[in-house]
XYZ file of C-alpha atoms in Angstrom:
670
model
C 17.719 18.245 27.560
C 17.518 20.357 24.375
C 19.892 18.011 22.611
C 17.836 14.989 23.610
C 14.683 16.630 22.272
C 16.524 17.546 19.098
C 17.738 14.017 18.491
C 14.226 12.695 19.010
C 12.905 15.104 16.399
C 15.656 14.132 13.980
C 14.974 10.446 14.531
C 11.383 11.059 13.610
C 12.378 13.242 10.662
C 14.521 10.469 9.224
C 11.521 8.172 9.406
C 8.600 10.505 8.708
C 9.808 13.676 7.057
C 6.274 14.491 5.845
C 5.024 17.114 8.323
C 7.197 15.592 11.027
C 6.506 17.849 13.995
C 2.760 17.297 14.010
C 3.233 13.623 13.225
C 5.365 13.232 16.360
C 2.531 14.608 18.471
C 0.061 12.374 16.659
C 1.953 9.136 17.230
C 2.181 9.842 20.948
C -1.568 10.327 21.150
C -2.397 7.240 19.116
C -0.190 4.876 21.070
C -1.836 5.957 24.294
C -5.405 5.954 22.993
C -6.580 4.624 19.660
C -4.985 2.250 17.218
C -6.227 4.358 14.291
C -5.871 8.105 14.693
C -6.705 11.250 12.744
C -5.191 14.453 14.069
C -6.849 17.857 14.082
C -3.413 19.500 13.761
C -1.850 17.735 10.783
C -1.916 19.854 7.642
C -2.467 16.909 5.298
C -5.420 14.493 5.433
C -3.458 11.701 7.099
C -4.603 8.608 8.971
C -2.087 6.779 11.162
C -2.407 3.049 11.803
C -0.368 1.686 14.689
C 0.863 -1.883 15.067
C -2.062 -2.357 17.443
C -4.467 -1.755 14.548
C -2.663 -4.337 12.426
C -3.338 -7.008 15.057
C -7.097 -6.690 14.485
C -6.901 -8.921 11.409
C -4.652 -11.640 10.038
C -2.435 -9.130 8.244
C 0.298 -11.502 7.244
C 1.776 -8.895 4.891
C 1.363 -5.232 4.014
C -1.281 -5.926 1.334
C -3.479 -7.474 4.027
C -2.982 -4.664 6.554
C -5.836 -2.435 5.390
C -8.860 -4.668 5.980
C -10.052 -2.654 9.010
C -9.366 0.792 7.531
C -11.917 2.498 5.240
C -9.404 4.739 3.431
C -8.033 1.841 1.386
C -9.999 -0.601 -0.799
C -8.603 -4.131 -0.937
C -9.333 -6.334 -3.959
C -8.141 -9.618 -5.426
C -6.289 -9.152 -8.693
C -6.941 -12.471 -10.403
C -8.101 -16.050 -9.901
C -4.598 -17.491 -9.963
C -2.160 -15.735 -7.631
C -4.716 -14.601 -5.033
C -2.605 -11.487 -4.503
C -4.512 -8.644 -2.890
C -4.362 -5.307 -4.676
C -5.245 -1.959 -3.125
C -6.936 1.185 -4.370
C -7.204 4.708 -2.990
C -9.670 7.296 -4.274
C -10.745 4.673 -6.798
C -7.307 4.431 -8.434
C -5.007 1.418 -8.332
C -1.727 1.284 -6.420
C 0.523 2.529 -9.280
C -1.038 5.970 -8.736
C -0.023 5.869 -5.085
C 3.434 6.590 -3.776
C 4.250 3.626 -1.544
C 7.299 4.193 0.633
C 9.120 2.412 3.410
C 10.403 4.951 5.916
C 10.022 7.562 3.159
C 12.121 5.660 0.629
C 10.119 4.504 -2.450
C 9.529 0.754 -2.126
C 6.694 -0.595 -4.312
C 7.308 0.732 -7.814
C 8.319 -0.453 -11.247
C 8.832 -4.210 -11.378
C 7.360 -4.770 -7.908
C 3.970 -3.115 -8.563
C 1.966 -6.336 -8.861
C 3.254 -8.250 -5.837
C 5.420 -5.790 -3.880
C 2.909 -5.205 -1.087
C 3.113 -8.909 -0.200
C 6.877 -8.629 0.318
C 6.662 -6.767 3.665
C 5.495 -8.976 6.576
C 2.930 -7.373 8.854
C 4.862 -8.125 12.050
C 7.735 -5.907 10.864
C 5.482 -2.854 10.743
C 5.466 -0.294 13.553
C 2.952 2.090 11.955
C 1.450 3.098 8.610
C 0.680 6.663 7.531
C -2.008 7.000 4.843
C -2.200 10.424 3.197
C -4.969 11.174 0.718
C -4.400 13.462 -2.244
C -1.193 15.045 -3.441
C 1.790 14.101 -1.316
C 4.840 16.102 -0.330
C 7.299 17.256 -2.999
C 10.046 16.014 -0.677
C 9.081 12.441 -1.580
C 9.040 12.856 -5.362
C 6.794 13.696 -8.304
C 5.011 10.357 -8.932
C 2.282 10.525 -6.271
C -1.173 11.236 -7.761
C -3.908 9.855 -5.502
C -1.968 9.648 -2.236
C 0.894 8.188 -0.256
C 1.278 5.164 2.018
C 4.361 5.250 4.214
C 5.341 2.251 6.334
C 7.462 2.605 9.438
C 9.331 -0.529 10.503
C 10.119 -1.437 14.105
C 13.115 0.520 15.362
C 16.013 -1.488 16.871
C 16.493 1.029 19.677
C 12.920 0.371 20.889
C 12.511 -3.305 19.997
C 12.152 -6.134 22.513
C 14.774 -8.930 22.700
C 12.582 -11.623 21.096
C 9.250 -11.968 19.308
C 7.592 -15.041 17.784
C 4.459 -15.231 15.659
C 3.089 -18.497 14.245
C 0.074 -18.686 11.934
C -1.906 -21.353 10.101
C -5.083 -21.233 8.020
C -7.648 -23.555 6.484
C -6.332 -22.778 2.991
C -3.067 -24.508 3.988
C -1.062 -21.341 4.460
C 1.470 -21.451 7.274
C 3.690 -18.649 8.466
C 6.434 -18.062 11.007
C 7.930 -14.738 12.102
C 10.796 -14.304 14.532
C 12.439 -11.070 15.664
C 15.752 -10.927 17.489
C 17.023 -7.694 18.987
C 20.218 -6.768 20.766
C 21.420 -3.514 22.314
C 25.133 -3.556 21.545
C 25.887 -0.330 23.404
C 24.147 2.831 24.537
C 24.429 4.099 20.955
C 24.129 0.950 18.782
C 21.242 -1.533 18.455
C 20.452 -4.181 15.861
C 17.424 -6.282 14.935
C 17.162 -9.436 12.842
C 13.743 -10.193 11.317
C 13.175 -13.637 9.810
C 9.947 -14.439 7.963
C 8.833 -17.588 6.185
C 5.504 -18.632 4.696
C 4.318 -21.538 2.618
C 1.142 -23.002 1.159
C 1.487 -26.744 0.779
C -1.906 -28.101 -0.348
C -3.952 -27.734 -3.499
C -7.391 -26.144 -3.072
C -10.176 -26.080 -5.647
C -13.339 -25.046 -3.835
C -15.326 -24.210 -6.992
C -14.385 -27.434 -8.848
C -13.183 -25.719 -12.015
C -9.965 -27.766 -12.156
C -7.754 -24.797 -11.189
C -6.065 -23.893 -7.910
C -7.940 -21.221 -5.977
C -4.690 -20.139 -4.294
C -1.140 -20.769 -5.472
C 1.326 -23.159 -3.934
C 3.826 -20.753 -2.447
C 7.024 -20.379 -0.504
C 8.695 -17.194 0.718
C 11.832 -16.521 2.750
C 12.341 -12.924 3.862
C 15.233 -11.694 6.048
C 15.946 -8.159 7.255
C 18.863 -6.956 9.368
C 18.554 -3.401 10.750
C 21.202 -1.362 12.537
C 20.522 1.880 14.366
C 23.007 4.396 15.733
C 21.831 7.215 18.021
C 24.090 9.795 19.671
C 21.913 12.324 21.465
C 24.888 14.307 22.762
C 26.426 14.866 19.323
C 23.149 15.158 17.389
C 23.574 12.120 15.098
C 21.173 9.332 14.177
C 21.471 6.713 11.412
C 19.927 3.497 10.086
C 21.416 0.730 7.940
C 19.201 -2.005 6.439
C 20.164 -5.231 4.653
C 17.379 -7.352 3.211
C 17.011 -10.522 1.130
C 13.785 -12.070 -0.145
C 12.981 -15.117 -2.254
C 9.360 -15.693 -3.261
C 8.013 -18.594 -5.350
C 4.477 -19.197 -6.565
C 3.011 -22.035 -8.613
C -0.547 -22.056 -9.860
C -2.752 -23.310 -12.665
C -4.543 -26.598 -13.223
C -4.598 -29.165 -10.414
C -2.699 -31.704 -12.498
C -0.025 -29.259 -13.665
C 3.537 -30.405 -12.904
C 6.156 -27.775 -13.806
C 8.880 -30.373 -14.283
C 6.769 -32.041 -16.943
C 4.342 -29.431 -18.277
C 6.136 -26.079 -18.232
C 5.455 -24.110 -21.466
C 3.555 -27.042 -22.992
C -0.130 -27.581 -23.706
C -0.364 -30.686 -21.498
C -1.853 -28.693 -18.634
C -2.077 -24.936 -18.092
C 0.248 -23.696 -15.359
C 2.191 -20.730 -14.111
C 5.244 -20.039 -11.961
C 6.312 -16.641 -10.597
C 9.746 -16.647 -8.976
C 11.102 -13.415 -7.493
C 14.425 -12.704 -5.821
C 15.075 -9.319 -4.258
C 17.985 -7.622 -2.467
C 17.611 -4.256 -0.699
C 20.271 -2.114 0.980
C 19.407 1.287 2.436
C 21.066 3.841 4.684
C 19.916 7.014 6.435
C 21.979 9.501 8.335
C 20.761 12.653 10.053
C 22.293 15.464 12.010
C 20.716 18.134 14.261
C 22.789 21.272 14.664
C 23.592 21.426 18.427
C 23.034 25.149 18.824
C 19.986 25.213 16.498
C 17.596 22.339 17.353
C 15.163 23.524 14.675
C 17.765 22.924 11.946
C 18.775 19.516 10.623
C 20.092 17.716 7.582
C 19.374 14.184 6.419
C 20.756 11.932 3.676
C 18.898 8.830 2.394
C 20.313 6.215 0.018
C 18.801 2.971 -1.233
C 19.794 0.253 -3.687
C 17.601 -2.659 -4.710
C 17.776 -5.494 -7.192
C 14.468 -7.084 -8.178
C 14.526 -10.144 -10.432
C 11.286 -11.862 -11.514
C 11.163 -14.854 -13.830
C 7.678 -16.036 -14.692
C 5.414 -17.669 -17.220
C 1.642 -17.888 -17.541
C 0.665 -20.836 -19.706
C 2.569 -20.142 -22.936
C 3.184 -16.457 -22.075
C 6.634 -15.715 -20.682
C 7.348 -12.573 -18.680
C 10.745 -11.783 -17.160
C 11.759 -8.491 -15.604
C 14.845 -7.402 -13.711
C 15.136 -3.950 -12.164
C 18.253 -2.482 -10.569
C 17.539 0.819 -8.827
C 19.373 3.471 -6.886
C 17.645 6.272 -4.956
C 19.248 9.177 -3.129
C 17.659 12.087 -1.248
C 19.413 14.963 0.527
C 17.132 17.048 2.780
C 17.809 20.230 4.748
C 15.284 21.574 7.309
C 15.331 24.982 8.958
C 13.209 28.034 9.799
C 12.697 31.531 8.443
C 12.895 34.068 11.289
C 10.877 31.914 13.743
C 9.401 28.428 14.115
C 6.072 29.457 12.580
C 7.900 29.632 9.251
C 9.703 26.413 8.331
C 11.127 25.057 5.124
C 12.598 21.895 3.658
C 14.812 21.838 0.603
C 17.036 19.317 -1.082
C 18.032 17.195 -4.044
C 16.820 13.826 -5.416
C 18.467 11.337 -7.739
C 16.819 8.179 -9.101
C 18.245 5.513 -11.408
C 16.339 2.515 -12.789
C 17.681 -0.095 -15.188
C 15.017 -2.448 -16.553
C 15.676 -5.704 -18.374
C 12.176 -6.674 -19.488
C 11.110 -9.440 -21.871
C 7.554 -10.253 -22.955
C 7.913 -13.622 -24.675
C 10.786 -12.848 -27.078
C 10.242 -9.084 -27.316
C 12.831 -6.963 -25.491
C 11.450 -3.857 -23.745
C 14.584 -3.068 -21.734
C 15.374 0.547 -20.881
C 17.260 2.772 -18.466
C 15.567 5.669 -16.653
C 17.231 8.330 -14.545
C 16.176 11.646 -13.075
C 17.596 14.415 -10.928
C 15.417 16.901 -9.092
C 15.426 19.774 -6.622
C 12.610 20.706 -4.255
C 11.577 23.441 -1.846
C 8.695 23.236 0.615
C 7.528 26.101 2.823
C 5.348 25.571 5.919
C 3.469 28.220 7.852
C 1.831 27.093 11.113
C 0.432 29.544 13.661
C 0.361 26.606 16.156
C -3.345 27.234 16.693
C -5.907 27.013 13.910
C -4.198 27.527 10.565
C -1.332 26.015 8.601
C -0.320 25.866 4.961
C 2.317 23.879 3.105
C 3.359 25.121 -0.330
C 5.885 23.053 -2.226
C 7.386 22.775 -5.640
C 10.046 20.757 -7.381
C 11.751 20.707 -10.748
C 12.982 17.440 -12.260
C 14.919 16.453 -15.330
C 14.190 12.915 -16.554
C 15.853 11.296 -19.547
C 12.440 10.188 -20.903
C 9.906 12.504 -19.279
C 11.885 15.689 -19.939
C 12.126 18.696 -17.603
C 8.963 19.538 -15.670
C 7.575 21.270 -12.579
C 5.539 19.681 -9.774
C 3.518 22.063 -7.546
C 1.720 20.874 -4.381
C -0.458 22.722 -1.833
C -1.988 21.688 1.526
C -4.101 23.958 3.737
C -5.592 23.307 7.193
C -8.071 25.496 9.054
C -9.752 24.784 12.389
C -12.958 26.873 12.330
C -13.852 25.859 15.887
C -12.772 23.446 18.593
C -12.476 19.807 17.500
C -13.246 20.638 13.874
C -10.823 20.758 10.954
C -11.209 21.705 7.306
C -8.503 20.747 4.794
C -7.795 21.448 1.138
C -5.108 20.033 -1.123
C -4.103 20.307 -4.764
C -1.174 19.011 -6.722
C 0.215 17.608 -9.916
C 1.753 14.192 -10.477
C 3.620 12.641 -13.369
C 4.701 9.041 -13.918
C 5.738 6.512 -16.523
C 3.362 3.547 -16.732
C 5.055 0.142 -16.608
C 2.228 -1.436 -18.581
C 3.302 -5.081 -18.332
C 4.476 -5.132 -14.704
C 1.310 -3.326 -13.573
C -1.071 -5.582 -15.523
C 0.471 -9.021 -15.060
C -2.916 -10.571 -14.284
C -3.760 -10.183 -17.998
C -1.021 -12.669 -18.914
C -3.308 -15.311 -17.378
C -5.635 -15.083 -20.356
C -5.767 -15.650 -24.103
C -5.760 -11.897 -24.777
C -3.354 -10.458 -27.332
C -1.426 -7.430 -26.095
C -1.483 -4.520 -28.526
C 0.220 -1.148 -28.007
C -1.108 1.717 -30.117
C 2.205 3.539 -30.587
C 1.971 7.292 -30.229
C 5.683 8.001 -30.586
C 6.316 8.247 -26.862
C 9.552 7.202 -25.183
C 8.142 4.456 -22.907
C 6.688 1.486 -24.835
C 5.889 4.055 -27.529
C 3.563 5.844 -25.093
C 3.666 9.219 -23.379
C 3.869 9.656 -19.595
C 0.789 9.942 -17.401
C -0.004 13.406 -15.994
C -2.799 14.185 -13.552
C -4.040 16.893 -11.191
C -5.616 15.956 -7.872
C -7.853 18.253 -5.814
C -9.338 17.440 -2.433
C -11.494 18.875 0.338
C -12.113 17.214 3.695
C -13.817 18.018 6.991
C -13.633 16.214 10.342
C -15.552 16.980 13.532
C -14.922 15.258 16.847
C -17.643 15.303 19.506
C -18.682 14.050 22.929
C -22.168 12.487 23.133
C -23.541 10.816 26.279
C -20.035 11.063 27.685
C -18.712 8.958 24.770
C -16.232 10.087 22.108
C -17.100 10.105 18.442
C -16.296 11.793 15.163
C -17.798 12.268 11.755
C -16.534 13.750 8.545
C -16.339 13.624 4.791
C -13.801 14.061 2.050
C -14.166 14.626 -1.675
C -11.320 14.218 -4.151
C -11.165 14.596 -7.900
C -8.360 13.401 -10.146
C -8.218 14.867 -13.670
C -5.880 13.198 -16.141
C -4.189 15.384 -18.710
C -2.786 12.199 -20.146
C -3.230 8.570 -19.188
C -2.141 5.206 -20.493
C -5.530 3.607 -21.087
C -5.835 -0.147 -20.518
C -8.763 -1.001 -22.782
C -10.634 -4.228 -22.026
C -13.779 -3.177 -23.892
C -12.622 -3.957 -27.448
C -13.269 -7.671 -27.026
C -12.312 -10.624 -24.815
C -9.443 -11.683 -27.072
C -7.334 -8.534 -26.773
C -6.175 -5.710 -24.539
C -5.174 -2.372 -25.985
C -2.740 0.132 -24.481
C -2.913 3.684 -25.806
C -2.664 7.295 -24.718
C -5.789 9.105 -23.620
C -7.655 10.983 -26.329
C -10.329 12.896 -24.448
C -11.214 12.963 -20.775
C -10.479 10.693 -17.849
C -11.374 11.496 -14.261
C -11.971 9.895 -10.879
C -14.347 11.391 -8.311
C -14.258 9.970 -4.796
C -16.611 10.817 -1.930
C -16.251 9.263 1.523
C -18.490 9.880 4.538
C -17.410 8.514 7.933
C -19.069 8.134 11.318
C -17.253 6.636 14.304
C -18.538 6.329 17.861
C -17.686 4.707 21.172
C -20.913 2.774 21.851
C -19.792 1.748 25.346
C -16.566 1.538 27.257
C -14.040 -0.373 25.108
C -16.771 -0.942 22.457
C -16.201 1.060 19.253
C -18.086 1.428 15.980
C -16.371 2.526 12.758
C -18.415 3.112 9.577
C -17.900 4.650 6.144
C -19.808 5.022 2.889
C -17.852 5.559 -0.333
C -19.059 6.698 -3.733
C -16.891 6.558 -6.862
C -17.517 8.068 -10.270
C -14.618 7.008 -12.494
C -14.903 7.423 -16.250
C -12.536 7.303 -19.191
C -12.870 8.086 -22.878
C -11.998 4.827 -24.592
C -11.556 4.553 -28.356
C -15.225 4.586 -29.243
C -17.168 5.359 -26.086
C -16.982 6.857 -22.589
C -17.183 4.055 -20.022
C -16.884 3.417 -16.325
C -13.564 1.995 -15.221
C -14.012 -1.810 -15.117
C -13.975 -3.761 -11.843
C -14.750 -0.702 -9.729
C -17.853 -0.550 -7.532
C -19.616 2.816 -7.502
C -20.962 2.233 -4.001
C -19.174 0.687 -1.026
C -20.016 0.448 2.654
C -17.580 -0.361 5.456
C -18.355 -1.236 9.076
C -16.159 -2.363 11.954
C -17.047 -3.306 15.535
C -14.306 -3.626 18.131
C -14.693 -4.716 21.743
C -12.044 -5.311 24.401
C -12.473 -6.449 27.969
C -10.679 -4.809 30.855
C -7.043 -5.875 31.286
C -6.527 -7.726 34.551
C -3.530 -7.281 36.833
C -2.020 -10.399 35.264
C -2.417 -8.993 31.767
C -5.357 -11.168 30.704
C -7.785 -9.752 28.154
C -10.284 -10.677 25.413
C -10.470 -8.783 22.105
C -13.248 -9.124 19.524
C -13.330 -7.645 16.018
C -15.952 -7.798 13.269
C -15.601 -6.169 9.845
C -18.181 -5.861 7.072
C -17.482 -4.745 3.518
C -20.392 -4.317 1.101
C -19.664 -3.696 -2.578
C -22.204 -2.577 -5.144
C -22.300 -3.770 -8.737
C -19.146 -3.420 -10.844
C -18.785 -2.866 -14.583
C -17.132 -5.919 -16.145
C -14.891 -6.097 -19.241
C -16.621 -6.954 -22.499
C -17.139 -10.702 -23.046
C -20.395 -10.651 -25.035
C -18.735 -12.042 -28.166
C -17.833 -15.249 -26.304
C -20.185 -18.210 -26.285
C -22.834 -18.243 -23.566
C -20.874 -20.360 -21.081
C -17.757 -18.191 -21.389
C -19.397 -14.778 -21.259
C -20.324 -12.589 -18.297
C -23.006 -9.925 -17.835
C -22.248 -6.203 -18.102
C -22.321 -5.806 -14.319
C -21.455 -8.046 -11.408
C -23.951 -8.561 -8.575
C -23.499 -6.685 -5.307
C -22.230 -8.694 -2.343
C -20.803 -8.436 1.155
C -17.789 -9.958 2.900
C -17.545 -10.426 6.674
C -14.406 -11.038 8.731
C -14.103 -11.827 12.456
C -11.244 -12.301 14.908
C -11.059 -13.212 18.588
C -7.840 -12.681 20.551
C -7.082 -14.039 24.005
C -4.203 -12.399 25.850
C -2.917 -14.534 28.702
C -0.167 -12.155 29.802
C 1.891 -9.251 28.527
C 4.077 -11.784 26.712
C 1.698 -14.403 25.275
C -1.549 -14.382 23.296
C -3.456 -16.557 20.823
C -5.969 -15.567 18.161
C -8.512 -17.276 15.913
C -10.516 -15.758 13.102
C -12.356 -16.157 9.860
C -12.423 -14.299 6.562
C -15.461 -14.234 4.290
C -17.479 -16.125 6.891
C -20.619 -15.611 4.790
C -18.905 -17.852 2.202
C -19.626 -15.609 -0.779
C -17.869 -16.832 -3.925
C -17.758 -15.577 -7.479
C -19.732 -18.092 -9.512
C -17.561 -18.021 -12.615
C -13.999 -17.151 -11.685
C -12.194 -18.474 -14.777
C -13.651 -18.200 -18.252
C -12.882 -21.107 -20.564
C -11.472 -23.242 -17.755
C -12.361 -26.415 -19.685
C -10.116 -25.282 -22.570
C -7.318 -23.124 -21.101
C -5.429 -22.852 -24.395
C -8.555 -21.754 -26.246
C -9.562 -18.242 -27.297
C -11.959 -17.567 -24.390
C -9.631 -18.393 -21.476
C -9.405 -15.573 -18.927
C -8.497 -15.591 -15.214
C -8.377 -11.812 -14.757
C -12.069 -10.848 -14.421
C -12.320 -11.105 -10.642
C -14.761 -8.957 -8.698
C -15.288 -11.121 -5.569
C -13.616 -13.830 -3.451
C -12.830 -17.123 -5.153
C -11.868 -19.392 -2.243
C -14.877 -18.846 0.038
C -14.645 -19.186 3.813
C -11.186 -19.201 5.346
C -10.400 -19.755 9.032
C -7.090 -19.279 10.799
C -5.347 -19.428 14.158
C -2.077 -18.133 15.515
C -0.024 -17.168 18.532
C 2.318 -14.384 19.582
C 5.055 -14.714 22.171
C 7.414 -12.030 23.462
C 10.460 -11.813 25.675
C 10.734 -8.290 27.063
């Protein structure tokens, strides 16, 4: 029995090595009760979303999986690709560490579109951690970490089918095949395809509101588990091909590519991923284990935006060796190990070559004290040597204290350091007439120095029982102080964008207040108010960060009927997002028709979904996004002259398409 428990802990460790013991307890609770769970025992401020939560919206990919969760802000990046971008604590996704089963996944060349490369049906759960992450996972995390757990072959069902179609002509098909080869081996094959086949121009500006698209995504997972010997391992093989075409309605790439006939864009990405994990629990010491992670990926994007060409290829290798044990007793635990990362970039902006090779090696140690009652602390540090960033230290601290029953107070602090991939992270700016200018400061990455920031956070959560109904309320406040930042300056004029190192102050303050309550049996309310104060010293003035609302409100209502003996059930979900005014980039020097005010108007977006479950194996769902039909009035500046000096598709603060309705089905063989 001890060996079986040990192998279960190791299996979880290989997947979620960030505070794994408490996370194991948390996942058990969430699967039995709520689809979104916050534990009172986890040391870090972590929210866990189960696959059940992902079914509450049409989350066709990972970028669309956060619509019903207030911790993450979801925004559109531009008026062309329609790709959803996420923010946490008011900072964009490059400041997050995004991992897949604790292996870095969305980074470097994949920053702009990488979240759309993981289909939602593949996801078993998502862990969202605010603030400084664990040193085990690296040094790049600044505002938080999002870790995605994929469905495990050993627990998967033999067959799953999901079909989806929407009023914006997007169609999607997901199939999962699973086979138990023996009592130790299991394998799953995930096949995903999506396409958008029709041209939509709801605002009559002559440009597509959403791109024509086609994606093929295949993943083969193998899992080996030997509870008697203490071994567990995973092997993943993945191939993805993604194509997007956008621009003017009359654009034909065979005829008009890189000409001034019509403005158009194509973004073609091919990606190969291979990863392995192997873990071992010492038979006589179930508290001691060792794990080894390895991952290789090749990401190749070829693209153009009008007359701007952007091509980037990234070959990466990541390796992580982790050893877990205790000091004297299980109240004192530690993790230690070694990291190695290699990235080779072949990057071309028009004819300029920005290719480079990055590599780093690091060692980490993380100590955990947990009295198993009301107090725990995690103190970690790592030292890394990077060929461009030099040798540096990364300290991280997390503290949890339960002052009374059902209440928890948390504090975190930590340092993060990263190299900004300025072109890959700001590809939406290629869809404009802006000139790119780098103010060289003698740094080793595009002539710029690395970004360095400290993040501090305090949070409190209280669960309660009122009128025999469960509820909780809480708040968290986080501040990010940049010692150095690569500033993306859109305030110098609508014809240029400047990149330069911070000279002065840059900070992001984030306050979130939540209240959640079970209004009636199976009828739940989820609400949150968020306030952001994000300011940066630009060249001549201190300004708010553009395209960031200071005030946001989130509300979600969920109702489910009782499940009958035959498995029949109705599910209803309603989500409201209200965004206050947002500071817009400077366009005052443009003519009246091609300029925008200093601030956008406030607006709200409402989404609904109704699901009918006919049995434990079959269900259908229908829903609508932006059912209030709010649309940004002027999505593309200079749309009548796309090769002119005022053309800009990147200033997007609200939906462009308007109302969108969808329907789908899910079928299982158990």
